[in-house]
Short mmCIF file of C-alpha atoms in Angstrom, two decimals:
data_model
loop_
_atom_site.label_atom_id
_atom_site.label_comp_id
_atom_site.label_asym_id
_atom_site.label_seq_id
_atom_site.Cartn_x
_atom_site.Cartn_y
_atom_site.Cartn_z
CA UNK M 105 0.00 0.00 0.00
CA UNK M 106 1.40 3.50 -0.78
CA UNK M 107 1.25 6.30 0.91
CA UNK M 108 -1.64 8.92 -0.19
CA UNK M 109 -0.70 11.49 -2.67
CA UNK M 110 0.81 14.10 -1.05
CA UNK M 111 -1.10 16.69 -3.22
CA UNK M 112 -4.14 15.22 -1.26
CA UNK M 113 -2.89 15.22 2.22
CA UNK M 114 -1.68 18.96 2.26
CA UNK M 115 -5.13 20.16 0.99
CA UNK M 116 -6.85 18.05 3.76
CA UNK M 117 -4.47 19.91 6.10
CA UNK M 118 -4.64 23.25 4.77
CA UNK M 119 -8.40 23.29 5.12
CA UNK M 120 -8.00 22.08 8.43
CA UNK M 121 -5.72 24.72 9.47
CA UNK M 122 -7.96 27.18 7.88
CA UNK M 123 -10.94 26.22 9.43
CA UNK M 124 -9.65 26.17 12.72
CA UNK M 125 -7.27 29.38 12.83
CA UNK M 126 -7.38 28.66 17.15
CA UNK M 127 -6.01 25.22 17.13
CA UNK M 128 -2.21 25.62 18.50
CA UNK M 129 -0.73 22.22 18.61
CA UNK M 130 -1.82 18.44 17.35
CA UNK M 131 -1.17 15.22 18.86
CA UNK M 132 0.08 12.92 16.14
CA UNK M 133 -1.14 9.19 17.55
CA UNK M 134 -0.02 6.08 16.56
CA UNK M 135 -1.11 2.88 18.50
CA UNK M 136 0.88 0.24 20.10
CA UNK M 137 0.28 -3.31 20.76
CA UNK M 138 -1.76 -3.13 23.31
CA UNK M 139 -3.91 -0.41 22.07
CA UNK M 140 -2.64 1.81 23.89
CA UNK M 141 -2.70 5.44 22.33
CA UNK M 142 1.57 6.56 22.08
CA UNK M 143 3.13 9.63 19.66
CA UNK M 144 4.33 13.54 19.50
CA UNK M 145 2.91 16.75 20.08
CA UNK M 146 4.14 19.32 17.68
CA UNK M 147 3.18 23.34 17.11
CA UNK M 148 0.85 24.19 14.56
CA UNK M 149 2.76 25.45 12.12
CA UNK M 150 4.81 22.06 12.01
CA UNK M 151 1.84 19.97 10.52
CA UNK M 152 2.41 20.51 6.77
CA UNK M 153 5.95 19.22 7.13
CA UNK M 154 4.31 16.23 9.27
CA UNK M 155 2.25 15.86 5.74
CA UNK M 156 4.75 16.28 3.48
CA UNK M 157 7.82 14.26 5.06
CA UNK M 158 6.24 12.16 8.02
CA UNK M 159 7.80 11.88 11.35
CA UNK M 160 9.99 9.43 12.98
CA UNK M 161 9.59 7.14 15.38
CA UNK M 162 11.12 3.70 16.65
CA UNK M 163 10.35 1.00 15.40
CA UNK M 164 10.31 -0.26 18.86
CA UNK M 165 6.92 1.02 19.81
CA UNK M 166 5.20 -2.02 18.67
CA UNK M 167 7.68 -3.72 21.20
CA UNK M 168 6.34 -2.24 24.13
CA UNK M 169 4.92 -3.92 27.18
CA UNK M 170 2.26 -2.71 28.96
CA UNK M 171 4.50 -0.44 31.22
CA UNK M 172 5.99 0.78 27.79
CA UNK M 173 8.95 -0.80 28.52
CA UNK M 174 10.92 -2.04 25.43
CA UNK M 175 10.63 -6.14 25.15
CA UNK M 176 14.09 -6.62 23.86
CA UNK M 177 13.70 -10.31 23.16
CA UNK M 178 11.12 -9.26 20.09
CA UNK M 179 14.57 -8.03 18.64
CA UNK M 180 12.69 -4.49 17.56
CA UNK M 181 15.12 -2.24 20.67
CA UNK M 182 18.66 -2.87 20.87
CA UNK M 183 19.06 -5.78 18.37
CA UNK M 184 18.22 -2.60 15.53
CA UNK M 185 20.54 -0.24 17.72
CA UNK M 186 16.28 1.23 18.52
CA UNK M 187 16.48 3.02 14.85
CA UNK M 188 13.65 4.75 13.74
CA UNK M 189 10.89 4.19 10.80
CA UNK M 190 8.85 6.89 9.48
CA UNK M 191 5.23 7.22 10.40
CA UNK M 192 2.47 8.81 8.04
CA UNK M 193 -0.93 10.63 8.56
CA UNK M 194 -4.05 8.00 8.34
CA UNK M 195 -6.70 10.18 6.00
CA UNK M 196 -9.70 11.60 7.39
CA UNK M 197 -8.44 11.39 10.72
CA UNK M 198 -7.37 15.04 11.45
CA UNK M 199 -9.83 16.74 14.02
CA UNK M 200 -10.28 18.41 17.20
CA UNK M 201 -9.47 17.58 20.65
CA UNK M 202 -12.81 18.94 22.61
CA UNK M 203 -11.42 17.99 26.12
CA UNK M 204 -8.56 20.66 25.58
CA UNK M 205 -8.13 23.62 27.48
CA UNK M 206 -5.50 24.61 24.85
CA UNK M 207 -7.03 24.11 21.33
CA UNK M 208 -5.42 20.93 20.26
CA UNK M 209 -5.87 18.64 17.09
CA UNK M 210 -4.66 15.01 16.74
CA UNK M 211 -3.99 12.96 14.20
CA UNK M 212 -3.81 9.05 13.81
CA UNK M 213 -0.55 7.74 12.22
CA UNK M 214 0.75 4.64 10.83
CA UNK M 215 4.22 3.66 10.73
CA UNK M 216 6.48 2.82 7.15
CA UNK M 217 9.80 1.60 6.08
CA UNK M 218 12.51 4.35 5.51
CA UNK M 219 14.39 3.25 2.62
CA UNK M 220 12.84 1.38 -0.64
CA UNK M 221 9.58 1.95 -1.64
CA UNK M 222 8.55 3.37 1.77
CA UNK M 223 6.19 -0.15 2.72
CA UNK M 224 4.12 -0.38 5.68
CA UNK M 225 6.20 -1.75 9.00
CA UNK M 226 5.36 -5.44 9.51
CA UNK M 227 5.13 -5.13 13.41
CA UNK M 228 2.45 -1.85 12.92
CA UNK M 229 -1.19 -3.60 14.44
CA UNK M 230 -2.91 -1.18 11.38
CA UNK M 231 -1.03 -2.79 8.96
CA UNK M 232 -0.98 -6.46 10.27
CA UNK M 233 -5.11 -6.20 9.71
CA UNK M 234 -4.67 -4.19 6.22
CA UNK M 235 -2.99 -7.65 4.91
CA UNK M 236 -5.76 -9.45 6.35
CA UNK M 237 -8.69 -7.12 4.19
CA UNK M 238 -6.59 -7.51 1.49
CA UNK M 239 -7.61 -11.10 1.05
CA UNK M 240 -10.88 -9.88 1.18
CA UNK M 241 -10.41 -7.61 -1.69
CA UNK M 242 -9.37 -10.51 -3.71
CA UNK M 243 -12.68 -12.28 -3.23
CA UNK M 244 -14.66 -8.71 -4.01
CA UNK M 245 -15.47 -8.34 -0.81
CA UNK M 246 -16.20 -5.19 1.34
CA UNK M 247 -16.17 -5.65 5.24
CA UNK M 248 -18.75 -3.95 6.93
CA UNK M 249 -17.80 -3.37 10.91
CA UNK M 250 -19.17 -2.12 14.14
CA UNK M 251 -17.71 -1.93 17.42
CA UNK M 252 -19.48 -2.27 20.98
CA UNK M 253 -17.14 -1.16 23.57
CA UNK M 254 -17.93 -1.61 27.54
CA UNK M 255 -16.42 0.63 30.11
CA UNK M 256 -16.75 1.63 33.75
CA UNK M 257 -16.89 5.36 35.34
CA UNK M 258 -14.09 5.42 38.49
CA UNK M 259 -13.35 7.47 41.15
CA UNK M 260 -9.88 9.18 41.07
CA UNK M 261 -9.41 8.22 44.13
CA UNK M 262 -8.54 4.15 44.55
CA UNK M 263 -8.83 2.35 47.77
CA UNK M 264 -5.40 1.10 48.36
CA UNK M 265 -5.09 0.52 44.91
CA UNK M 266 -8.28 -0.78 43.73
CA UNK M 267 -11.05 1.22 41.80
CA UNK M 268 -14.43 2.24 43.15
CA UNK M 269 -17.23 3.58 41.69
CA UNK M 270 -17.62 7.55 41.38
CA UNK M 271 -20.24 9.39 43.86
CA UNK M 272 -23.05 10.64 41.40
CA UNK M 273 -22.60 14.35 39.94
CA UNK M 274 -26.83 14.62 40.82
CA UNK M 275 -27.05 12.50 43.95
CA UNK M 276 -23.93 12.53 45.83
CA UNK M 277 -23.74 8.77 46.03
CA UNK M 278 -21.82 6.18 44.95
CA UNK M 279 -23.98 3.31 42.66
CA UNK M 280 -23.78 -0.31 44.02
CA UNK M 281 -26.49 -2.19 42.56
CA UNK M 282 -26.82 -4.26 39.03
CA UNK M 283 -29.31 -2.47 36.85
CA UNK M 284 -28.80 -3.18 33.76
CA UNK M 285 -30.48 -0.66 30.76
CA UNK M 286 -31.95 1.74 33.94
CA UNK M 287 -32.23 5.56 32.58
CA UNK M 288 -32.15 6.57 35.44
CA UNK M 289 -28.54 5.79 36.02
CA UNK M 290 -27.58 7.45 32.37
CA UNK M 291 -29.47 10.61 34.28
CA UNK M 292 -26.46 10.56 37.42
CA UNK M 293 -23.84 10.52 35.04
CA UNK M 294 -25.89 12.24 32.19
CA UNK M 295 -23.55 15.63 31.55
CA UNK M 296 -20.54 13.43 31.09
CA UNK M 297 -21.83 10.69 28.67
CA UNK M 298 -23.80 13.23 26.66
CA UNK M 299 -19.97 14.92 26.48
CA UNK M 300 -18.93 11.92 25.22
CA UNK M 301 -21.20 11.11 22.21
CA UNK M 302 -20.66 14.90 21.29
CA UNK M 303 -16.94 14.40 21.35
CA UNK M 304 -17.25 11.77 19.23
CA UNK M 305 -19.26 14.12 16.64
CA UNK M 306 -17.01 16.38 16.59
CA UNK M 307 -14.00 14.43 15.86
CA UNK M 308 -15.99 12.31 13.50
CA UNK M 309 -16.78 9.18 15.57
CA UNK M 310 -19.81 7.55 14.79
CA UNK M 311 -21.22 6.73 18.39
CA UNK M 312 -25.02 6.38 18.15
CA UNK M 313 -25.83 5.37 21.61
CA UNK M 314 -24.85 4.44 25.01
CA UNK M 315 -25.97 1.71 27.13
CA UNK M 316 -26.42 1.55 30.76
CA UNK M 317 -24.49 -1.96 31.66
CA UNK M 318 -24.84 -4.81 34.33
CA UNK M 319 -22.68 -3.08 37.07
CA UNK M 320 -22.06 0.19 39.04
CA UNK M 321 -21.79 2.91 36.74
CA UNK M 322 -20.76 0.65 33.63
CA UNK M 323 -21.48 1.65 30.37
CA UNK M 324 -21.42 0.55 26.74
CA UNK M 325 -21.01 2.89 23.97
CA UNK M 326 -22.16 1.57 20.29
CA UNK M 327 -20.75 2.68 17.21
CA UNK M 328 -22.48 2.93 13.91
CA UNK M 329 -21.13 0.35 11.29
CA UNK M 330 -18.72 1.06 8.80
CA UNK M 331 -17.66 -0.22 5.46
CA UNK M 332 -13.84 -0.21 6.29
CA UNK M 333 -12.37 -2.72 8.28
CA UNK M 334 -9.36 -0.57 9.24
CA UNK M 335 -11.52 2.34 9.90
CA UNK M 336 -14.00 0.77 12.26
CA UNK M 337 -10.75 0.17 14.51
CA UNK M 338 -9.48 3.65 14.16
CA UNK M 339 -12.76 4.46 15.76
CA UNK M 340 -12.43 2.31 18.59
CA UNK M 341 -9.24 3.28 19.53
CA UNK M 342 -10.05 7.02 19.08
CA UNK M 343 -12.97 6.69 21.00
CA UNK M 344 -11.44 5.26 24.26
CA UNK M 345 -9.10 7.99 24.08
CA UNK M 346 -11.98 10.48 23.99
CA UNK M 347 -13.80 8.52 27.12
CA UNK M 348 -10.61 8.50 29.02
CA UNK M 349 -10.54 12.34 28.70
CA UNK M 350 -13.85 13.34 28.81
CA UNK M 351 -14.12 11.52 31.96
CA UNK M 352 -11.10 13.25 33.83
CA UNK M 353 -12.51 17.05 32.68
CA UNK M 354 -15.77 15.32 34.78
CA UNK M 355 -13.77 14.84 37.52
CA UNK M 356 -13.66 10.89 36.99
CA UNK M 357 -11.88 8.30 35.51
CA UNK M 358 -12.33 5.18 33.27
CA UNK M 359 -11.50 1.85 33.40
CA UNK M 360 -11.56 -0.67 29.77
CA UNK M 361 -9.69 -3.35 31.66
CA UNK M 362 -11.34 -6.72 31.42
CA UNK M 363 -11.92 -7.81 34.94
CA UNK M 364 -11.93 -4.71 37.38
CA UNK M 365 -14.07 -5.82 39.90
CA UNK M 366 -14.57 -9.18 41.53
CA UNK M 367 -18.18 -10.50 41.52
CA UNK M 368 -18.65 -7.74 38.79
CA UNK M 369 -19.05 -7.98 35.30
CA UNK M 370 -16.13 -7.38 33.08
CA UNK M 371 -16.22 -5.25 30.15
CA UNK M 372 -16.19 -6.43 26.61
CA UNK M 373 -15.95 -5.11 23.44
CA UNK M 374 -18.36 -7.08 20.81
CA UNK M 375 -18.08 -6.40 16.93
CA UNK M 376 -20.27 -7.34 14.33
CA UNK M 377 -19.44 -8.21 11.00
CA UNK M 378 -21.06 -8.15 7.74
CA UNK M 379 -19.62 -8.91 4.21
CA UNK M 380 -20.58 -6.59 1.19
CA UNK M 381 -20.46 -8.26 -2.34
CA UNK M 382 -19.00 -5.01 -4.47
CA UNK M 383 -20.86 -6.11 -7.73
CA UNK M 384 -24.14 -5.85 -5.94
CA UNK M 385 -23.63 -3.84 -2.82
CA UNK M 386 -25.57 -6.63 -0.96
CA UNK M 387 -24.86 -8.81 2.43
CA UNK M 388 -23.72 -11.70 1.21
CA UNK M 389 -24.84 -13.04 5.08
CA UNK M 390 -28.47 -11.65 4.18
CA UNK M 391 -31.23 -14.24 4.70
CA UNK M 392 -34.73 -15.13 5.36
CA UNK M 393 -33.44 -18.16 7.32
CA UNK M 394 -29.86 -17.84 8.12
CA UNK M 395 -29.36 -21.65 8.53
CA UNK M 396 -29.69 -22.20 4.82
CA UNK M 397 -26.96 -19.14 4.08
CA UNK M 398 -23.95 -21.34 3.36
CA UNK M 399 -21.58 -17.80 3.07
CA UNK M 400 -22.96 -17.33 6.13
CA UNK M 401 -22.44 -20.80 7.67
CA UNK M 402 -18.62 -20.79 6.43
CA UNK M 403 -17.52 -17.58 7.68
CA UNK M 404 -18.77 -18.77 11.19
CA UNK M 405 -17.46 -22.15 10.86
CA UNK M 406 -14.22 -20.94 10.09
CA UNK M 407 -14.27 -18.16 13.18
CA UNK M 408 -15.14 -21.05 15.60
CA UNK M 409 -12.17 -23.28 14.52
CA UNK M 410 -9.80 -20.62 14.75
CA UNK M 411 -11.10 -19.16 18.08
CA UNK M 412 -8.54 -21.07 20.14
CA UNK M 413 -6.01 -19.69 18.62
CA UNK M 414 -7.23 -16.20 18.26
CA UNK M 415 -7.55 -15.94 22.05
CA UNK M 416 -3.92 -14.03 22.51
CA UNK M 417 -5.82 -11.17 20.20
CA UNK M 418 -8.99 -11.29 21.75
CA UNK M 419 -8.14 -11.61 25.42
CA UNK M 420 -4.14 -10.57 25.90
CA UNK M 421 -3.74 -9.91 29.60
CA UNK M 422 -3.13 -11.90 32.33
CA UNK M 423 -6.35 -9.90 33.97
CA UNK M 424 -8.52 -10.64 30.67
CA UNK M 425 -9.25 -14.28 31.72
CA UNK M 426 -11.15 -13.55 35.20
CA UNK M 427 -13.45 -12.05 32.86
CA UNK M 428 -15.35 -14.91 31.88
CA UNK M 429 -18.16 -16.60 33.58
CA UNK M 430 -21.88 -17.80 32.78
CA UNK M 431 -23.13 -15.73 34.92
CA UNK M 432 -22.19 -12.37 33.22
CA UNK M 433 -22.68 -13.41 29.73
CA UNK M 434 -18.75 -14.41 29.02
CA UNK M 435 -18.85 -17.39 26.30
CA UNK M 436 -16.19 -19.73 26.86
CA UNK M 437 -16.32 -22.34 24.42
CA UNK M 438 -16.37 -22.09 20.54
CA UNK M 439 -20.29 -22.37 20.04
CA UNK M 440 -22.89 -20.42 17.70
CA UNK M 441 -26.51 -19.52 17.73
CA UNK M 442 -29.66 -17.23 16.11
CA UNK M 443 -30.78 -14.44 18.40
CA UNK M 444 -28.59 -15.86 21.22
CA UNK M 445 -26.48 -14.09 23.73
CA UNK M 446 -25.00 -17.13 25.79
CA UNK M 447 -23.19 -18.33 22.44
CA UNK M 448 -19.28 -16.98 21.06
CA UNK M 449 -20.73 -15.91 17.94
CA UNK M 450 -24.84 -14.51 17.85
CA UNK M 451 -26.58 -13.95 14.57
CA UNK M 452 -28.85 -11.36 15.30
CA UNK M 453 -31.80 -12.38 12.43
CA UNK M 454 -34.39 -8.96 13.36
CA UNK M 455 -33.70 -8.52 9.60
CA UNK M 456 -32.99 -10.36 6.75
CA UNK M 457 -31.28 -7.73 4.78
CA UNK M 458 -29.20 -7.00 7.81
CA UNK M 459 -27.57 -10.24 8.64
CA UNK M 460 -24.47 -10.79 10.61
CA UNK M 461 -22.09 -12.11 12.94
CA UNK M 462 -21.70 -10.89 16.55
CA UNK M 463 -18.30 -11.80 18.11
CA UNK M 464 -19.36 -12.06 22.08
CA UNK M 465 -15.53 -13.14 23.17
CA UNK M 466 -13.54 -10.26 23.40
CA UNK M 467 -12.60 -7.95 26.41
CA UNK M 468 -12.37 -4.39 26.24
CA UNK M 469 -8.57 -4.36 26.67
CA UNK M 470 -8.09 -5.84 23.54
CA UNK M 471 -6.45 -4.17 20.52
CA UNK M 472 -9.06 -3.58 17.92
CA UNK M 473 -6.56 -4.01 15.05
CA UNK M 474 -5.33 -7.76 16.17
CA UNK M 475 -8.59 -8.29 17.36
CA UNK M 476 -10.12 -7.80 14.10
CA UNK M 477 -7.21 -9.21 12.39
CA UNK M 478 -7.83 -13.35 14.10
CA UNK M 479 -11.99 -12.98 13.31
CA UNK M 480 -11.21 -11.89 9.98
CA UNK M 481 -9.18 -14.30 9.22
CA UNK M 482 -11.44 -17.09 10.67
CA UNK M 483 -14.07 -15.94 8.39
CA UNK M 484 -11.61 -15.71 5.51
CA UNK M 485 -10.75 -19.46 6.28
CA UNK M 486 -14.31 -20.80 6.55
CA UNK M 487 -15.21 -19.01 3.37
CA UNK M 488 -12.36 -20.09 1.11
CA UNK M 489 -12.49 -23.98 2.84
CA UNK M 490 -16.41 -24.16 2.79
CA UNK M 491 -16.21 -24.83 7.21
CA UNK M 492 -19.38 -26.06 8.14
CA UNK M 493 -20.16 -24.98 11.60
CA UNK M 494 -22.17 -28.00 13.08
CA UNK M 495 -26.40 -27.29 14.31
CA UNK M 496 -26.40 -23.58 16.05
CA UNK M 497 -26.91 -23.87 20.05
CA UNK M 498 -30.36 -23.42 21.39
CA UNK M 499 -31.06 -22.67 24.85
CA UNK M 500 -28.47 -21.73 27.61
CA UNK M 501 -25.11 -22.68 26.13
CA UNK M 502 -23.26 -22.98 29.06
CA UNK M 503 -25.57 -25.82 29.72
CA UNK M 504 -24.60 -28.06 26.98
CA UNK M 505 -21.21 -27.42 26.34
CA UNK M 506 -18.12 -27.37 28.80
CA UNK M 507 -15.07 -24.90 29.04
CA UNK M 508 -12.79 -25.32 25.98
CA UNK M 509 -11.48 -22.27 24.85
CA UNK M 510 -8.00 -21.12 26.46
CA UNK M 511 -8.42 -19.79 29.85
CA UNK M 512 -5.13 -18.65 30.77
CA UNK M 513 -2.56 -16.33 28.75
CA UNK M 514 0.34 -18.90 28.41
CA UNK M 515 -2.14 -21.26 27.22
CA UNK M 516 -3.51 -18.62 25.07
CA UNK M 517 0.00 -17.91 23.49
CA UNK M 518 0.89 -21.52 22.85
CA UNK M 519 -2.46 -21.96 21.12
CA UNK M 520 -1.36 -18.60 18.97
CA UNK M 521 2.15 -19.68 18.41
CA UNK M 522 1.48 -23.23 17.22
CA UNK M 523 -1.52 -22.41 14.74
CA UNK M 524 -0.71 -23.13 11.09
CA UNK M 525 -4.42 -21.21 9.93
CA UNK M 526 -3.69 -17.85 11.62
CA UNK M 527 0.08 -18.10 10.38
CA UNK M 528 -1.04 -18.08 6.43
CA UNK M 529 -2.58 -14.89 7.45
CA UNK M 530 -0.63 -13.00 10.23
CA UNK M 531 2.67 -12.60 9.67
CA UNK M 532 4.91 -15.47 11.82
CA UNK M 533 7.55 -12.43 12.31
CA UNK M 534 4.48 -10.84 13.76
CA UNK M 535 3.01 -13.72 15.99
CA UNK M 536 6.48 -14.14 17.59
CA UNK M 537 6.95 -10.62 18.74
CA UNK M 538 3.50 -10.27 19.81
CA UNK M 539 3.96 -13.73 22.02
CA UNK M 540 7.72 -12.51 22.98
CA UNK M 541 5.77 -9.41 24.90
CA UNK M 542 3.27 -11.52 26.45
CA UNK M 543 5.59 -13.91 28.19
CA UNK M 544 7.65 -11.33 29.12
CA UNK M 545 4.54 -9.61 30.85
CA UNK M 546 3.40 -12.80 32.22
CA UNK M 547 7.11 -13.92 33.56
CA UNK M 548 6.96 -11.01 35.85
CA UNK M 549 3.30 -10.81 36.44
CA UNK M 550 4.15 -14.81 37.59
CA UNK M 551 7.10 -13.71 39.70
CA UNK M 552 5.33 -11.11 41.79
CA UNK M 553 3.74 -11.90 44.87
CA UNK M 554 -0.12 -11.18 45.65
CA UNK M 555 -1.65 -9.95 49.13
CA UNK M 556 -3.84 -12.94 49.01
CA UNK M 557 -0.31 -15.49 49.08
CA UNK M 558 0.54 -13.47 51.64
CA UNK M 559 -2.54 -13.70 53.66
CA UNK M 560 -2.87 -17.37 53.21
CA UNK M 561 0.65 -18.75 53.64
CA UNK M 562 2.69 -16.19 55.58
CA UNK M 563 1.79 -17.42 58.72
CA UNK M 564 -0.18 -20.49 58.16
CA UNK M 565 1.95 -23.14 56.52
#
């Protein structure tokens, strides 16, 4: 893939700039590994130049732990004496900041090669998934994309460490009961989330709604579906970013990690997919009965036989595994099903015309781009090898089938490492330095010592 014309960059910038004589600086975003949002601030008048020549960064930023400490065993630090690549503006994502005090822009970036032809860097998450649409170009085949993404609303203050929920802006106190969809709890925190779907207009986000959730002050936000693989992520990453800092200019904070309260629900992020035939514009899932749609059949045959090994994507912290559970709507085994939410993958059938799969597995704390990158290519797989699926689940799933999918990270990684499907279609170079910065995570998460060993063994055994 080549970079944009330049031609068409600097007029997108120019317009911006005119448009906006008060902005003063722009964030120029690029993100890592684990989704989390890394990059530069520079001056206004240094954003042409950003256009015209790109920036540098090191390659070592997709090498990053989740302290942001450089994982030198990926061989992306030291190994390459830490040497830069050069990182170019994503189009159509230029816009405001609203949480600013100082007007601020940003800008999402993706990183290239400096010397031939300028390619996309292997290890960047945006371009491991553009190699996996690709494939779907081949076939003539749009990808049509939504994200659900689940959150909770903190206090700033922890309790020894630990989160709590905030006191309520109206009320004063601080929520403790399950109420899943109540208004009345969108009303407490009402100034803040309607600040956050108007953040997301103004820098372009399509969140349509939010969703009071099954816990103290949790919350789902739903964005509208998008034909672009690539930019339904951008989204999601863009729009945690914009939580996180609404939030704090409310006096709060946010939490997207999986598991952050025991006996709570985690959060999730669900994304349904859809496949657009380009000769026709049509769903090539759409169906009166979705049973008899083999496209349909194969792409979710193919997701559920690659969902072992897609569970380092879809769940890659040591915390995302306490997240599942029967009892808060966590599947846990490879399984499928119409109008279902106790199954992996739910085909929501309200309308034939609007057919699709619902990927239930993920937590919040994934990274949109991998994530997308493993259910992609499941569905890739199952179309291309005809998968058949096996009888959709009826009833409570958790019922009929036991535990099979990974529920560990080192599991999870040897699962990743070992699979020959999700090789053909994620680079190997790729796999190994995402597992390399897992293990290292999980080596020292596994050498660390917990409160509760100390409780139970210090003086007991």
């Amino acid at each position: 893939m080549s970079v944009p014309p330049r031609a068409v960059q600097l007029q997108e910038a120019n317009e911006f700039l005119k448009e906006h004589p008060e902005v003063q600086f722009v964030d120029l975003l690029i993100a890592d590994m684990n989704g989390v949002v890394r990059g530069k601030r520079i001056e206004r008048a240094s954003l042409t130049k950003v256009y015209e020549k790109g920036i540098n960064l090191p390659a070592s930023i997709f090498a990053l732990d989740i302290n942001g400490s450089t994982v030198e065993s990926t061989g992306l630090g030291l190994d390459i004496g830490d040497a830069d690549r050069i990182c170019y503006p994503i189009p159509d994502t230029l816009s405001d900041e609203p949480w600013q005090k100082r007007p601020t822009a940003q800008l999402l970036m993706t990183m290239h090669e400096v010397e031939g032809e300028g390619e996309p860097f292997f290890a960047d998450p945006r371009e491991v998934l553009r190699r996996v649409v690709e494939k779907f170009d081949e076939l003539g085949l749009t990808i049509c994309a939504a994200f659900e993404l689940e959150f909770y609303l903190i206090d700033q203050e922890n309790i020894n460490g630990r989160p709590q929920p905030p006191r309520s802006p109206i009320s004063g106190k601080r929520p403790q009961s399950t109420q899943v969809y109540l208004i009345d709890d969108l009303d407490e925190y009402a100034d803040c989330l309607q600040d956050i779907l108007e953040g997301a207009k103004v820098q372009g986000i399509p969140a349509d709604a939010i969703v009071k959730e099954s816990a103290p002050a949790q919350f789902e936000v739903n964005l509208h579906h998008v034909e672009d693989a690539l930019k339904a992520c951008d989204y999601a990453v863009l729009l945690k970013r914009l939580i996180k800092n609404i939030a704090y200019d409310h006096e709060m904070d946010t939490t997207f990690m999986a598991k952050p309260y025991p006996g709570q629900a985690g959060n999730g992020l669900h994304v349904h997919i859809s496949l657009i035939d380009k000769k026709t514009g049509k769903n090539i899932f759409a169906a009166d009965d979705p049973e008899q749609n083999a496209a349909l059949r194969h792409a979710v045959g193919g997701v559920l036989e690659t969902m072992p090994a897609s569970m380092g994507f879809l769940c890659p912290n040591v915390n995302s595994y306490r997240r599942f559970g029967a009892q808060f709507y966590v599947p846990n085994a490879p399984s499928w099903g119409l109008d279902n939410r106790t199954v992996a993958l739910r085909v929501p059938t309200g309308s034939p015309d609007a057919v699709r799969i619902e990927h239930r597995v993920a937590g919040a704390d994934a990274n949109p781009y991998l994530m997308m990158s493993a259910i992609l290519a499941g569905i890739h797989h199952g179309l291309t090898n005809k998968i058949e699926p096996g009888a959709p689940i009826e009833g409570n799933s958790y019922e009929q089938l036991e535990q099979s999918l990974p529920n560990n990270l080192r599991d999870a990684l040897r699962e990743l490492d070992d699979n020959e499907v999700l090789n053909k279609y994620i680079s190997p170079d790729y796999i190994d330095i995402f597992v390399a910065c897992k293990e290292s995570e999980l080596e020292e998460f596994e050498h660390s010592i917990s409160d509760l060993e100390y409780n139970w063994y210090l003086h007991t055994v």
